[in-house]
């Protein structure tokens, strides 16, 4: 059972990795990564602050 | 005086993470092939490709360096240009950076004009133009050691006065003069730029500029007392229409012979290693899903591709040595008439040569071509040149089906490989010829090329370039190819066959279903369903097809030794030849199509490319298969 779960997890990981590397457009990935990155004050990009 | 005396020590050049907003910006500008990228690598610790011909750099590259006073500088390596009157897209990048026309980049605080000390006349006019731009200017007199060896006497103080800028002798490949250069750059970085007086010159101004450059050259440079006759004598043979062409063919022929003879021991070692690893995994984990995934999916798939690393490196060893020696530009000269006959611009040689490594840098290198239609014609045929991703497919099939015998003293396998490369070149010329007649009518612009000086290949550069090639190959094998092999294993293993199923388990898997579904289309060209399954992931990268075949046959339990042996027992000679013909034309590389879209700014050209290449591939395979079957293959 544990072996099957591990194998399925590895296959799922490979599928996600393949889709990410091959199929998602660069601009879309950049947008996703920008949203995911936590920004602190002074990092820039805040519309209200402008810094 | 030795070089070491002139350039006592190089600065500490650990790569520094750039902090774009706080560092002074330095632009390296100079004519093509004067050693800008070698200087950039030496200053920043980067590993950008350098070669002994013009047009290697087509993009702006940035890195950081630290001056002896501790100041950090942001260095930009720019494509080579003879003048700020840019004519091609790569030259426009340089012009726009220097003139501060780019919206996404600050203008440089200091411009370093890199000139080849052995060919100073060419750099002087550009240095004058850069002076007129008004930004603080330093002239790096690169390859100063070679100029001294050749007996060229350069009066540096006089040259500095004439140009109105400090001159620093450098030897980029040996990191000579870097401290002095960075000190000058750091000193000038605080100076405010003067107002620019540069404008696009008219014909009279151009003539005046040439005259002034000539005057400065004569005032500051004393030519060698005994001029170099060696280059002339060698060029007399290597550029001779008959002898030169025969030597070019011989060099290429020897290259492919070496690919099959030198690389064999290393390939056998890698193959043995992966076989032992697969057996070890099965012995430790026993039969089960995880064991099958690792042994049949990962090891059989990735291993069947990695085994070709020695052949790829042997081929690139030759290409890098020839580039460094200065022979590749001569090969371009020899090929110019042929390329011109096909309607390709002489400068297309650079992108087409780059495409032997990979079509992506080849397509990007087409930026060196001024005219849009010449550039498009080059982009459209660049993927027909045999890229390194095809090598695993070619060598696998050749090793399995072409006997390891000699014909008139020549290795037959090497001869077939040579023919496949020749087929790629010939088909590129033919397609260009047809396209220029159908789509882009009219003659090409004349081609002026500067032949670089012959140089002894630099061992460090050769090793670095080989390592870069190996890294690209290993990274692909460890990332995209690995993940795709896991997916192909999954598709070849699931769903499990129903109880009591008469056929092999893989026939009931998703891969088997997809493969059988494709079979009617592929049968006329002699492909079985396993090849069909391999062609689909081959869309990502051509070499994945080899790994996919390895996995599909491993999952099916065809254990008769190497993948080559498995193929030899399952395929006819006609099928093997048909697959080779397919891969001469096959458009299966999604990344190349994406780059074509980016470079042409339109989906039209990648779509046309895909359609024409897949049509040619199918027709070539059909013809090959039919003829081979007719002769009993």
XYZ file of C-alpha atoms in Angstrom:
684
model
C 0.000 0.000 0.000
C 2.735 2.465 1.070
C 4.716 1.515 -2.019
C 1.748 2.262 -4.303
C 1.155 5.634 -2.602
C 4.827 6.543 -3.041
C 4.747 5.569 -6.730
C 1.550 7.533 -7.394
C 3.000 10.544 -5.565
C 6.140 10.382 -7.717
C 4.062 10.123 -10.901
C 1.897 13.078 -9.814
C 5.026 15.095 -9.038
C 6.468 14.260 -12.472
C 3.187 15.277 -14.129
C 3.089 18.637 -12.329
C 6.763 19.274 -13.090
C 6.296 18.424 -16.784
C 3.267 20.678 -17.135
C 5.076 23.497 -15.307
C 8.269 23.219 -17.367
C 6.770 22.502 -20.770
C 3.257 23.773 -21.089
C 2.711 26.826 -18.891
C 3.618 30.107 -20.600
C 6.507 32.012 -19.047
C 4.368 35.092 -18.374
C 1.758 33.034 -16.518
C 4.438 31.383 -14.375
C 5.988 34.754 -13.577
C 2.578 36.063 -12.488
C 1.987 33.023 -10.281
C 5.414 33.336 -8.674
C 5.022 37.069 -8.074
C 1.722 36.499 -6.323
C 3.143 33.670 -4.265
C 6.157 35.698 -3.070
C 5.563 37.462 0.225
C 6.393 41.146 -0.007
C 7.554 43.267 2.899
C 7.521 47.009 3.203
C 10.213 48.450 0.956
C 10.199 45.507 -1.456
C 8.332 47.643 -3.950
C 5.299 46.969 -6.053
C 2.685 48.365 -3.623
C 0.295 50.678 -5.388
C -0.465 52.749 -2.303
C 3.104 53.322 -1.235
C 4.768 53.482 -4.634
C 8.135 52.561 -3.111
C 58.896 41.877 -21.260
C 56.677 38.931 -20.532
C 52.926 39.118 -20.424
C 53.063 38.399 -16.736
C 55.217 41.501 -16.361
C 52.728 43.647 -18.198
C 49.773 42.247 -16.290
C 51.074 41.339 -12.826
C 47.925 39.975 -11.286
C 44.253 39.596 -11.835
C 41.691 40.850 -9.336
C 39.657 38.563 -7.178
C 36.687 37.813 -9.419
C 34.205 35.855 -7.394
C 30.792 36.128 -9.026
C 28.858 38.841 -7.238
C 25.117 38.996 -7.082
C 24.188 42.126 -9.018
C 22.353 44.906 -7.204
C 21.251 46.822 -10.262
C 20.076 50.026 -8.627
C 23.146 50.868 -6.565
C 26.070 49.918 -8.786
C 27.699 51.987 -11.528
C 26.828 50.503 -14.926
C 29.542 49.610 -17.381
C 28.893 48.642 -21.012
C 31.399 46.531 -22.961
C 31.185 47.676 -26.572
C 33.393 46.712 -29.491
C 33.588 45.235 -32.968
C 32.626 41.560 -33.350
C 35.221 38.977 -32.286
C 37.442 41.377 -30.333
C 37.063 39.385 -27.104
C 34.242 41.258 -25.332
C 32.644 38.123 -23.965
C 36.006 36.687 -22.898
C 36.610 39.975 -21.049
C 33.087 39.880 -19.586
C 33.657 36.309 -18.354
C 37.029 37.264 -16.854
C 35.597 40.351 -15.119
C 32.413 38.805 -13.761
C 33.278 35.121 -13.354
C 30.510 34.279 -15.845
C 30.654 31.451 -18.351
C 29.153 32.891 -21.506
C 30.030 31.182 -24.782
C 33.072 32.580 -26.576
C 34.326 31.548 -30.020
C 36.770 32.757 -32.645
C 34.232 34.179 -35.101
C 31.987 37.193 -35.249
C 28.378 37.234 -34.045
C 28.486 34.849 -31.064
C 26.768 37.318 -28.691
C 23.311 38.477 -29.795
C 21.828 39.488 -26.439
C 22.737 41.822 -23.615
C 24.275 39.889 -20.688
C 24.917 41.346 -17.250
C 27.182 40.417 -14.359
C 28.961 42.085 -11.473
C 32.651 42.712 -10.826
C 34.589 44.244 -7.948
C 37.201 46.926 -8.619
C 40.469 46.897 -6.623
C 39.108 49.746 -4.449
C 36.202 47.512 -3.456
C 33.608 49.255 -5.596
C 31.122 46.936 -7.236
C 30.303 47.465 -10.886
C 27.485 46.119 -13.015
C 28.990 44.994 -16.320
C 26.931 44.512 -19.499
C 28.284 42.473 -22.418
C 26.767 43.742 -25.648
C 26.628 42.259 -29.163
C 29.527 43.289 -31.385
C 29.131 46.208 -33.758
C 31.448 48.113 -36.093
C 29.470 51.320 -35.679
C 26.565 52.868 -33.776
C 24.711 53.037 -37.092
C 23.049 49.719 -36.245
C 21.812 47.616 -39.139
C 20.770 44.295 -37.575
C 18.681 43.601 -34.430
C 21.730 42.574 -32.386
C 23.523 45.816 -33.290
C 20.404 47.801 -32.389
C 20.637 46.383 -28.843
C 24.160 47.792 -28.520
C 23.227 51.174 -30.006
C 20.166 51.542 -27.775
C 22.058 50.664 -24.585
C 24.926 53.047 -25.356
C 22.614 55.896 -26.317
C 20.356 55.246 -23.320
C 17.317 54.586 -25.490
C 16.125 51.499 -23.620
C 13.212 52.061 -21.306
C 13.933 49.011 -19.152
C 17.611 49.800 -18.508
C 19.601 52.741 -17.202
C 22.207 54.132 -19.603
C 25.796 53.104 -18.790
C 27.877 55.281 -16.474
C 31.058 54.181 -18.231
C 31.568 52.709 -21.695
C 34.471 50.312 -22.213
C 35.369 50.153 -25.887
C 37.019 46.773 -26.396
C 39.288 46.692 -29.438
C 41.422 43.922 -30.906
C 45.029 45.106 -30.656
C 45.953 42.986 -33.689
C 43.255 44.671 -35.771
C 43.171 48.130 -34.255
C 42.087 50.067 -37.326
C 38.659 48.413 -37.119
C 38.040 49.529 -33.537
C 39.274 53.097 -33.852
C 36.261 54.461 -35.690
C 33.888 52.920 -33.167
C 35.976 54.407 -30.341
C 35.598 57.830 -31.977
C 31.837 57.381 -32.204
C 31.650 56.316 -28.566
C 33.691 59.353 -27.571
C 31.099 61.531 -29.333
C 28.323 59.979 -27.252
C 29.782 61.815 -24.281
C 29.770 59.079 -21.658
C 33.046 58.423 -19.809
C 35.088 56.115 -22.043
C 37.901 53.611 -21.434
C 39.521 51.708 -24.303
C 40.508 48.097 -23.531
C 43.298 47.117 -25.913
C 42.518 43.421 -25.901
C 44.723 40.576 -27.223
C 47.684 42.850 -26.541
C 49.939 39.819 -26.052
C 49.249 38.546 -29.584
C 49.889 42.005 -31.029
C 53.259 42.093 -29.236
C 54.118 38.616 -30.479
C 53.261 39.683 -34.024
C 55.642 42.639 -33.672
C 52.905 45.311 -33.781
C 54.172 48.313 -31.845
C 51.377 50.405 -30.323
C 52.206 53.756 -28.763
C 49.635 53.638 -25.978
C 50.308 57.159 -24.673
C 49.894 58.652 -28.159
C 46.757 56.620 -28.810
C 45.301 57.800 -25.502
C 45.955 61.440 -26.418
C 44.497 60.999 -29.923
C 41.319 59.303 -28.679
C 41.028 61.449 -25.550
C 40.429 58.390 -23.384
C 42.523 56.170 -21.118
C 43.848 53.012 -22.821
C 44.328 49.793 -20.859
C 46.053 46.777 -22.467
C 44.220 43.537 -21.627
C 44.520 39.816 -22.298
C 41.030 38.630 -21.417
C 41.641 34.889 -21.813
C 44.486 35.086 -19.270
C 42.802 37.691 -17.065
C 45.593 40.145 -17.828
C 45.093 43.848 -17.219
C 41.771 43.442 -15.436
C 42.875 45.284 -12.280
C 44.036 48.290 -14.274
C 40.853 48.288 -16.357
C 38.554 48.122 -13.325
C 40.558 50.857 -11.581
C 40.078 53.165 -14.580
C 36.397 52.297 -14.825
C 35.825 52.935 -11.099
C 37.686 56.264 -11.389
C 35.504 57.411 -14.292
C 32.244 56.076 -12.865
C 31.726 59.205 -10.754
C 32.108 61.591 -13.714
C 29.020 63.150 -15.203
C 28.513 62.470 -18.904
C 29.108 65.264 -21.403
C 26.446 66.255 -23.922
C 26.246 63.828 -26.827
C 27.299 65.098 -30.234
C 26.728 61.766 -31.951
C 24.322 61.601 -34.855
C 23.899 59.303 -37.830
C 26.677 60.501 -40.153
C 26.154 61.320 -43.821
C 28.514 60.041 -46.526
C 30.906 62.994 -46.253
C 31.096 62.643 -42.477
C 31.647 58.912 -42.833
C 34.600 59.489 -45.168
C 36.020 62.034 -42.741
C 35.666 59.542 -39.873
C 37.504 56.886 -41.882
C 40.290 59.342 -42.698
C 40.613 60.373 -39.074
C 40.754 56.721 -37.951
C 43.482 56.114 -40.537
C 45.438 59.126 -39.310
C 45.255 57.983 -35.677
C 46.262 54.474 -36.686
C 49.308 55.686 -38.581
C 50.290 58.013 -35.738
C 50.083 55.408 -32.975
C 50.757 52.036 -34.582
C 53.946 50.765 -36.191
C 53.260 47.627 -38.226
C 55.549 44.601 -37.752
C 58.904 44.715 -39.541
C 58.378 41.175 -40.794
C 54.692 40.854 -41.703
C 52.897 37.604 -40.955
C 52.969 35.387 -44.027
C 51.828 32.249 -42.233
C 48.146 33.314 -42.166
C 48.259 34.183 -45.866
C 49.873 30.874 -46.810
C 47.410 28.870 -44.724
C 44.448 30.822 -46.120
C 45.782 30.210 -49.622
C 45.201 26.492 -49.057
C 42.177 26.513 -46.722
C 40.228 29.052 -48.806
C 41.139 27.549 -52.163
C 37.910 26.642 -54.020
C 39.037 23.052 -54.683
C 41.653 22.252 -52.021
C 39.758 24.204 -49.346
C 36.464 22.438 -50.064
C 38.214 19.052 -50.054
C 39.815 19.869 -46.680
C 36.444 20.987 -45.273
C 34.840 17.702 -46.342
C 37.774 15.753 -44.907
C 37.578 17.600 -41.573
C 33.832 16.946 -41.273
C 34.301 13.351 -42.313
C 37.031 12.758 -39.693
C 34.794 14.390 -37.094
C 32.026 11.838 -37.603
C 34.464 8.947 -37.788
C 35.769 10.023 -34.375
C 32.232 10.213 -32.962
C 31.842 6.479 -33.564
C 35.352 5.291 -32.772
C 36.571 7.410 -29.849
C 33.340 7.434 -27.873
C 32.630 3.683 -27.910
C 34.603 2.630 -24.777
C 33.037 5.368 -22.633
C 29.564 4.525 -23.983
C 29.987 0.852 -23.157
C 31.085 1.806 -19.650
C 28.018 4.031 -19.064
C 25.691 1.427 -20.572
C 27.161 -1.285 -18.340
C 26.778 0.992 -15.325
C 23.079 1.610 -15.975
C 22.394 -2.086 -16.663
C 24.064 -3.003 -13.368
C 22.061 -0.287 -11.599
C 18.763 -1.616 -12.995
C 19.663 -5.163 -11.987
C 20.713 -3.933 -8.543
C 17.381 -2.139 -8.049
C 15.420 -5.239 -9.060
C 17.568 -7.434 -6.780
C 17.071 -5.149 -3.761
C 13.407 -4.173 -4.239
C 12.200 -7.371 -5.900
C 9.218 -7.315 -8.237
C 6.816 -4.488 -7.595
C 5.626 -1.100 -8.719
C 8.466 0.939 -7.212
C 11.101 -1.409 -8.617
C 9.501 -1.227 -12.070
C 9.268 2.577 -11.898
C 12.941 2.946 -10.961
C 14.443 0.201 -13.136
C 12.180 0.234 -16.229
C 11.143 3.890 -16.091
C 13.932 6.008 -14.665
C 17.081 3.931 -15.253
C 16.112 2.395 -18.618
C 14.712 5.691 -19.906
C 17.259 8.226 -18.663
C 20.143 5.738 -19.020
C 19.365 5.102 -22.672
C 19.856 8.837 -23.317
C 22.824 9.489 -21.031
C 24.786 6.775 -22.793
C 25.200 9.168 -25.747
C 27.025 11.829 -23.731
C 30.511 10.688 -24.922
C 29.457 10.963 -28.576
C 27.960 14.413 -28.082
C 31.100 15.603 -26.301
C 33.372 14.139 -29.005
C 31.434 16.002 -31.686
C 31.530 19.259 -29.748
C 35.220 18.854 -28.971
C 35.834 19.048 -32.722
C 33.459 21.973 -33.241
C 34.930 23.990 -30.345
C 38.518 23.315 -31.486
C 37.679 24.401 -35.033
C 35.884 27.525 -33.750
C 38.805 28.494 -31.522
C 41.342 27.886 -34.253
C 39.471 30.290 -36.526
C 38.536 27.645 -39.092
C 34.750 27.994 -38.823
C 34.780 31.490 -40.364
C 36.822 30.024 -43.253
C 34.234 27.279 -43.606
C 31.600 30.053 -43.864
C 33.626 31.660 -46.638
C 33.774 28.346 -48.519
C 30.060 27.756 -48.046
C 29.048 31.301 -49.006
C 28.643 30.601 -52.714
C 26.560 27.517 -52.002
C 24.414 29.346 -49.447
C 24.039 32.341 -51.738
C 22.850 29.993 -54.503
C 20.157 28.750 -52.147
C 19.125 32.320 -51.370
C 20.626 32.442 -47.896
C 22.602 35.425 -46.687
C 26.288 34.760 -45.960
C 25.743 35.701 -42.313
C 23.243 32.817 -42.077
C 26.308 30.675 -41.524
C 26.459 31.784 -37.864
C 22.885 30.758 -36.949
C 23.164 27.580 -38.988
C 26.414 26.650 -37.263
C 24.862 27.370 -33.847
C 21.976 25.091 -34.801
C 24.313 22.090 -34.802
C 24.236 22.438 -31.019
C 20.561 23.344 -30.728
C 18.107 25.150 -32.984
C 17.172 27.592 -30.191
C 20.469 29.549 -30.090
C 20.539 29.134 -33.880
C 17.191 30.865 -34.310
C 18.263 33.616 -31.906
C 21.599 34.043 -33.686
C 19.676 34.973 -36.851
C 19.521 38.461 -35.278
C 22.945 39.092 -36.834
C 21.253 39.276 -40.249
C 20.183 42.768 -41.318
C 17.373 42.074 -43.783
C 14.083 40.774 -42.401
C 13.392 38.344 -45.236
C 16.956 36.947 -45.071
C 16.509 36.543 -41.326
C 13.158 34.785 -41.701
C 14.535 32.430 -44.364
C 17.387 31.505 -41.997
C 15.064 30.995 -39.026
C 12.800 28.736 -41.076
C 15.606 26.362 -42.072
C 17.732 26.476 -38.895
C 15.894 23.500 -37.281
C 16.845 21.342 -40.276
C 20.473 21.428 -39.202
C 21.260 18.348 -37.133
C 21.020 19.419 -33.493
C 22.632 17.478 -30.659
C 19.217 16.129 -29.553
C 19.110 14.088 -32.758
C 22.454 12.415 -32.004
C 20.986 9.838 -29.568
C 18.350 8.839 -32.151
C 20.836 8.615 -35.009
C 23.533 6.754 -33.104
C 21.071 4.319 -31.523
C 19.593 3.317 -34.878
C 22.949 3.317 -36.698
C 24.621 1.177 -34.016
C 21.709 -1.278 -34.140
C 21.363 -1.615 -37.912
C 24.578 -0.531 -39.628
C 27.351 -3.130 -39.344
C 30.550 -2.050 -37.641
C 32.647 -2.676 -40.715
C 34.990 -0.669 -42.870
C 34.323 0.359 -46.433
C 37.482 1.420 -48.283
C 39.117 1.936 -44.917
C 36.258 4.082 -43.577
C 34.036 3.251 -40.631
C 30.626 2.529 -42.187
C 28.710 3.787 -39.159
C 30.589 7.088 -39.262
C 29.887 7.316 -42.977
C 26.118 6.952 -42.400
C 26.241 9.565 -39.618
C 28.117 11.928 -41.959
C 25.437 11.330 -44.615
C 22.663 12.218 -42.155
C 24.375 15.494 -41.245
C 24.910 16.190 -44.953
C 21.204 15.429 -45.554
C 20.304 18.044 -42.928
C 22.500 20.690 -44.589
C 21.320 19.852 -48.123
C 17.655 19.869 -47.098
C 18.131 23.251 -45.367
C 19.621 24.676 -48.567
C 16.847 23.187 -50.718
C 14.069 24.453 -48.457
C 15.682 27.913 -48.361
C 15.935 27.853 -52.154
C 12.237 27.009 -52.534
C 11.134 29.531 -49.878
C 13.159 32.328 -51.471
C 11.493 31.555 -54.790
C 7.948 31.219 -53.380
C 7.759 33.690 -50.483
C 10.695 36.066 -50.370
C 11.713 36.796 -53.948
C 14.711 39.014 -54.700
C 18.437 38.754 -54.173
C 20.299 38.741 -50.881
C 22.466 41.598 -49.750
C 26.208 41.129 -50.301
C 28.092 39.514 -47.461
C 31.194 41.115 -45.986
C 32.982 38.997 -43.431
C 36.044 39.637 -41.382
C 38.198 36.518 -41.172
C 39.551 36.140 -37.634
C 43.230 35.494 -37.024
C 44.233 31.882 -36.512
C 44.700 31.135 -32.845
C 45.904 28.195 -30.834
C 42.774 26.840 -29.096
C 42.747 27.814 -25.466
C 42.553 24.661 -23.313
C 40.550 26.415 -20.601
C 37.991 27.699 -23.083
C 37.690 24.270 -24.727
C 37.136 22.550 -21.386
C 34.677 25.242 -20.265
C 32.641 25.001 -23.472
C 32.618 21.199 -23.295
C 31.475 21.386 -19.694
C 28.675 23.795 -20.688
C 27.492 21.330 -23.359
C 27.640 18.432 -20.889
C 25.785 20.502 -18.284
C 22.968 21.342 -20.712
C 22.627 17.674 -21.644
C 22.791 16.394 -18.050
C 20.364 19.052 -16.801
C 17.821 18.068 -19.446
C 18.319 14.399 -18.598
C 17.894 15.086 -14.885
C 14.822 17.319 -15.195
C 12.497 17.204 -18.208
C 13.619 13.822 -19.523
C 13.468 12.245 -16.057
C 9.950 13.518 -15.403
C 8.772 12.444 -18.842
C 10.244 8.978 -18.388
C 8.229 8.605 -15.168
C 5.071 9.595 -17.066
C 5.832 7.238 -19.958
C 6.402 4.418 -17.488
C 3.007 5.233 -15.941
C 1.299 5.272 -19.347
C 3.008 1.996 -20.282
C 2.067 0.260 -17.008
C -1.520 1.369 -16.323
C -4.183 0.187 -16.568
C -3.137 -3.382 -15.766
C -4.350 -6.029 -18.263
C -7.601 -7.853 -17.452
C -7.195 -11.283 -15.823
C -6.373 -13.927 -18.421
C -5.497 -11.396 -21.115
C -3.712 -13.202 -23.944
C -1.406 -10.384 -25.196
C 1.513 -8.636 -23.493
C 0.485 -6.343 -20.597
C 1.709 -3.174 -22.342
C -0.854 -3.707 -25.134
C -3.607 -2.930 -22.600
C -1.868 0.135 -21.142
C -2.689 3.736 -22.044
C 0.525 3.927 -24.094
C -0.488 0.781 -25.950
C -3.960 2.167 -26.647
C -2.550 5.509 -27.888
C 0.092 3.724 -29.958
C -2.419 1.357 -31.583
C -4.664 4.341 -32.275
C -1.810 6.026 -34.168
C -0.795 2.850 -35.994
C -2.886 3.308 -39.189
C -1.240 6.677 -39.861
C 2.232 5.344 -39.158
C 2.008 1.984 -40.961
C 2.675 3.437 -44.462
C 6.016 4.743 -43.218
C 6.903 1.491 -41.465
C 6.567 2.667 -37.839
C 5.150 0.286 -35.249
C 2.999 1.502 -32.358
C 5.996 1.644 -29.999
C 7.608 4.239 -32.263
C 4.310 6.130 -32.302
C 4.345 6.239 -28.496
C 7.935 7.508 -28.562
C 7.173 10.260 -31.086
C 4.599 11.960 -28.839
C 6.916 12.801 -25.883
C 9.600 13.502 -28.498
C 7.625 16.709 -29.096
C 9.226 18.088 -25.942
C 12.759 17.159 -26.932
C 13.849 14.841 -29.708
C 16.114 12.677 -27.561
C 13.176 11.806 -25.295
C 12.026 9.466 -28.083
C 15.047 7.265 -27.352
C 14.307 7.192 -23.635
C 10.650 6.460 -24.383
C 11.616 3.508 -26.585
C 13.896 2.299 -23.785
C 11.061 2.487 -21.265
C 8.368 1.001 -23.527
C 10.513 -2.014 -24.440
C 11.759 -2.394 -20.840
C 8.182 -2.397 -19.484
C 7.251 -4.931 -22.168
C 10.000 -7.151 -20.742
C 12.113 -7.278 -23.916
C 15.344 -8.062 -22.180
C 17.774 -9.003 -24.939
C 20.615 -6.743 -23.862
C 21.009 -3.137 -24.925
C 18.188 -1.070 -26.443
C 19.984 -1.346 -29.786
C 19.733 -5.157 -29.637
C 16.045 -4.908 -28.748
C 15.368 -2.665 -31.738
C 17.385 -4.885 -34.079
C 15.224 -7.862 -33.079
C 11.906 -5.970 -33.491
C 12.403 -3.645 -36.455
C 13.187 -4.250 -40.096
C 16.030 -2.359 -41.774
C 13.410 -0.440 -43.772
C 11.757 0.763 -40.542
C 15.113 1.854 -39.115
C 16.017 3.813 -42.260
C 12.539 5.342 -42.322
C 12.977 6.564 -38.729
C 16.334 8.126 -39.638
C 14.706 9.909 -42.590
C 11.906 11.093 -40.264
C 14.372 12.661 -37.854
C 16.222 14.551 -40.594
C 13.061 16.654 -40.967
C 10.996 16.040 -37.825
C 9.816 19.289 -36.201
C 9.515 17.697 -32.804
C 10.823 20.305 -30.457
C 8.227 22.501 -28.789
C 10.885 24.866 -27.400
C 12.194 25.666 -30.886
C 8.697 26.516 -32.110
C 8.200 28.746 -29.054
C 11.462 30.603 -29.767
C 10.499 31.044 -33.432
C 7.245 32.608 -32.248
C 9.183 34.938 -29.934
C 11.738 35.945 -32.566
C 9.187 36.519 -35.351
C 6.541 37.937 -33.032
C 3.881 35.902 -34.795
C 2.330 32.418 -34.615
C 2.283 32.305 -38.421
C 5.924 31.255 -38.842
C 6.063 28.491 -36.202
C 2.843 27.064 -37.674
C 4.275 27.151 -41.221
C 7.502 25.608 -39.902
C 5.663 22.782 -38.124
C 3.486 21.992 -41.137
C 6.265 22.008 -43.729
C 8.641 19.990 -41.547
C 6.128 17.303 -40.579
C 5.034 17.009 -44.225
C 8.638 16.619 -45.366
C 9.320 14.137 -42.561
C 6.355 11.978 -43.538
C 7.169 12.089 -47.251
C 10.856 11.328 -46.666
C 10.004 8.398 -44.392
C 7.416 7.060 -46.825
C 9.868 7.235 -49.712
C 12.706 5.686 -47.720
C 10.523 2.882 -46.402
C 9.032 2.096 -49.803
C 12.414 2.049 -51.558
C 14.055 0.024 -48.780
C 11.215 -2.523 -48.854
C 11.550 -2.747 -52.622
C 15.191 -3.725 -52.181
C 14.291 -6.267 -49.508
C 15.133 -4.194 -46.399
